[in-house]
């Protein structure tokens, strides 16, 4: 086979350090397109992106020559540097160290896009911590509660 092809869809979730409320309505309209641009540059197109005041959800198609860890490092590093240029109120901005990356089947894309699109309403009822625990459990990921929020 002369070509290398792939179709790997990933739901990526990560929060601000200590879940600080940095992703305000003032910065979000610029942050989301900026993150999507980083993904485009990494040949990993963004299919959906949204979040709440303290975390972000991204559905993307993983490029065939980059690992998830490399992609996350690029997204976090570049967006963190960028957001710090947006005003004094962001000078202490950081993303948390960890992240969750979950595989997504083709048949679940529309449901997940809708879920990501409705993050603001969702988080009026459910905390980020409870949401994240639910994802970990639904994927059968064994985790230590003491370290999941580092």
Coordinates of C-alpha atoms in Angstrom, one line a residue:
X1 CA 0.0 0.0 0.0
X2 CA 1.8 3.2 -1.2
X3 CA -0.3 5.6 1.0
X4 CA -0.5 6.0 4.8
X5 CA -4.0 7.0 5.7
X6 CA -5.8 7.3 9.1
X7 CA -9.1 8.3 10.6
X8 CA -8.7 8.7 14.3
X9 CA -11.2 11.0 16.1
X10 CA -10.4 12.2 19.6
X11 CA -12.4 14.0 22.3
X12 CA -9.8 16.0 24.3
X13 CA -10.6 17.5 27.7
X14 CA -8.4 19.7 29.9
X15 CA -8.9 22.4 32.4
X16 CA -7.2 25.5 33.6
X17 CA -4.8 25.0 36.5
X18 CA -6.7 24.5 39.7
X19 CA -9.8 25.0 37.6
X20 CA -9.4 28.8 37.8
X21 CA -12.2 30.7 36.0
X22 CA -10.0 32.2 33.3
X23 CA -12.1 31.3 30.2
X24 CA -14.5 34.2 30.4
X25 CA -16.9 35.4 27.8
X26 CA -14.5 38.2 27.1
X27 CA -11.6 35.9 26.0
X28 CA -13.5 32.8 24.8
X29 CA -14.5 34.2 21.3
X30 CA -10.8 34.6 20.6
X31 CA -9.5 31.6 22.4
X32 CA -11.6 29.0 20.6
X33 CA -10.6 30.1 17.0
X34 CA -7.0 30.4 18.2
X35 CA -7.0 26.8 19.4
X36 CA -8.7 25.6 16.2
X37 CA -5.9 27.3 14.2
X38 CA -3.2 25.5 16.2
X39 CA -5.0 22.2 15.4
X40 CA -5.2 23.1 11.7
X41 CA -1.4 23.8 11.7
X42 CA -0.9 20.4 13.3
X43 CA -2.9 18.8 10.4
X44 CA -5.5 17.7 13.0
X45 CA -8.7 19.6 12.1
X46 CA -11.0 20.7 14.8
X47 CA -14.6 19.4 14.4
X48 CA -16.0 20.9 17.6
X49 CA -14.7 23.1 20.4
X50 CA -16.4 24.6 23.4
X51 CA -16.2 24.5 27.2
X52 CA -16.9 26.4 30.4
X53 CA -15.1 29.0 32.4
X54 CA -12.6 26.5 33.7
X55 CA -12.1 23.8 31.0
X56 CA -12.3 23.0 27.3
X57 CA -13.6 20.2 25.1
X58 CA -12.2 19.6 21.7
X59 CA -13.3 17.0 19.1
X60 CA -10.6 16.7 16.4
X61 CA -9.3 14.3 13.7
X62 CA -5.8 13.3 14.8
X63 CA -3.2 13.9 12.0
X64 CA -1.3 10.8 11.0
X65 CA 2.2 12.0 11.9
X66 CA 1.6 13.4 15.4
X67 CA 1.0 11.8 18.7
X68 CA -1.8 12.9 21.1
X69 CA 0.8 13.9 23.7
X70 CA 2.7 16.1 21.1
X71 CA -0.5 17.7 20.0
X72 CA -1.7 18.5 23.5
X73 CA 1.7 20.0 24.4
X74 CA 1.5 22.3 21.3
X75 CA -2.1 23.3 21.9
X76 CA -1.5 24.1 25.6
X77 CA 1.9 25.8 25.2
X78 CA 0.8 28.0 22.3
X79 CA -2.6 28.9 23.6
X80 CA -1.2 29.6 27.1
X81 CA 1.5 32.0 25.7
X82 CA -1.1 33.7 23.5
X83 CA -3.7 34.2 26.3
X84 CA -1.1 35.8 28.5
X85 CA -0.7 38.5 25.9
X86 CA -4.4 39.4 26.2
X87 CA -4.2 41.5 29.3
X88 CA -3.0 41.7 32.9
X89 CA -5.8 39.6 34.1
X90 CA -4.4 36.6 32.2
X91 CA -0.7 36.9 33.3
X92 CA -1.1 34.0 35.7
X93 CA -2.9 31.8 33.3
X94 CA -1.9 28.1 33.0
X95 CA -3.5 24.9 31.8
X96 CA -3.5 21.9 34.2
X97 CA -0.7 19.4 33.6
X98 CA -2.9 16.5 32.6
X99 CA -5.6 15.9 30.1
X100 CA -8.2 13.3 29.0
X101 CA -8.2 12.0 25.4
X102 CA -10.9 9.6 24.4
X103 CA -11.5 7.8 21.2
X104 CA -14.7 8.6 19.3
X105 CA -16.5 6.3 16.8
X106 CA -17.9 7.8 13.5
X107 CA -21.4 7.0 14.7
X108 CA -21.0 9.2 17.8
X109 CA -19.7 12.3 16.1
X110 CA -23.0 14.3 16.0
X111 CA -24.0 13.3 19.5
X112 CA -20.6 14.5 20.8
X113 CA -20.7 17.7 18.8
X114 CA -24.1 18.5 20.3
X115 CA -22.7 17.7 23.8
X116 CA -19.7 20.0 23.3
X117 CA -21.9 22.7 21.9
X118 CA -24.1 22.6 25.0
X119 CA -21.4 22.9 27.6
X120 CA -22.6 26.1 29.2
X121 CA -26.1 24.7 29.9
X122 CA -24.6 21.3 30.9
X123 CA -22.4 22.9 33.6
X124 CA -25.3 24.7 35.2
X125 CA -26.2 21.2 36.5
X126 CA -22.9 19.2 36.6
X127 CA -19.5 20.2 37.8
X128 CA -16.4 19.7 35.7
X129 CA -15.1 17.2 38.2
X130 CA -18.2 15.1 38.1
X131 CA -18.3 15.3 34.3
X132 CA -14.7 14.2 34.0
X133 CA -15.1 11.3 36.5
X134 CA -18.1 10.1 34.4
X135 CA -15.9 10.1 31.2
X136 CA -13.2 8.2 32.9
X137 CA -15.6 5.6 34.2
X138 CA -17.5 5.2 30.9
X139 CA -14.2 4.4 29.2
X140 CA -13.2 2.0 32.0
X141 CA -10.2 4.0 33.0
X142 CA -9.0 3.2 36.5
X143 CA -7.9 6.4 38.2
X144 CA -6.7 7.6 41.6
X145 CA -8.9 10.4 42.8
X146 CA -5.9 12.0 44.6
X147 CA -4.0 12.5 41.3
X148 CA -6.7 13.1 38.7
X149 CA -6.9 16.8 39.5
X150 CA -3.1 17.7 39.5

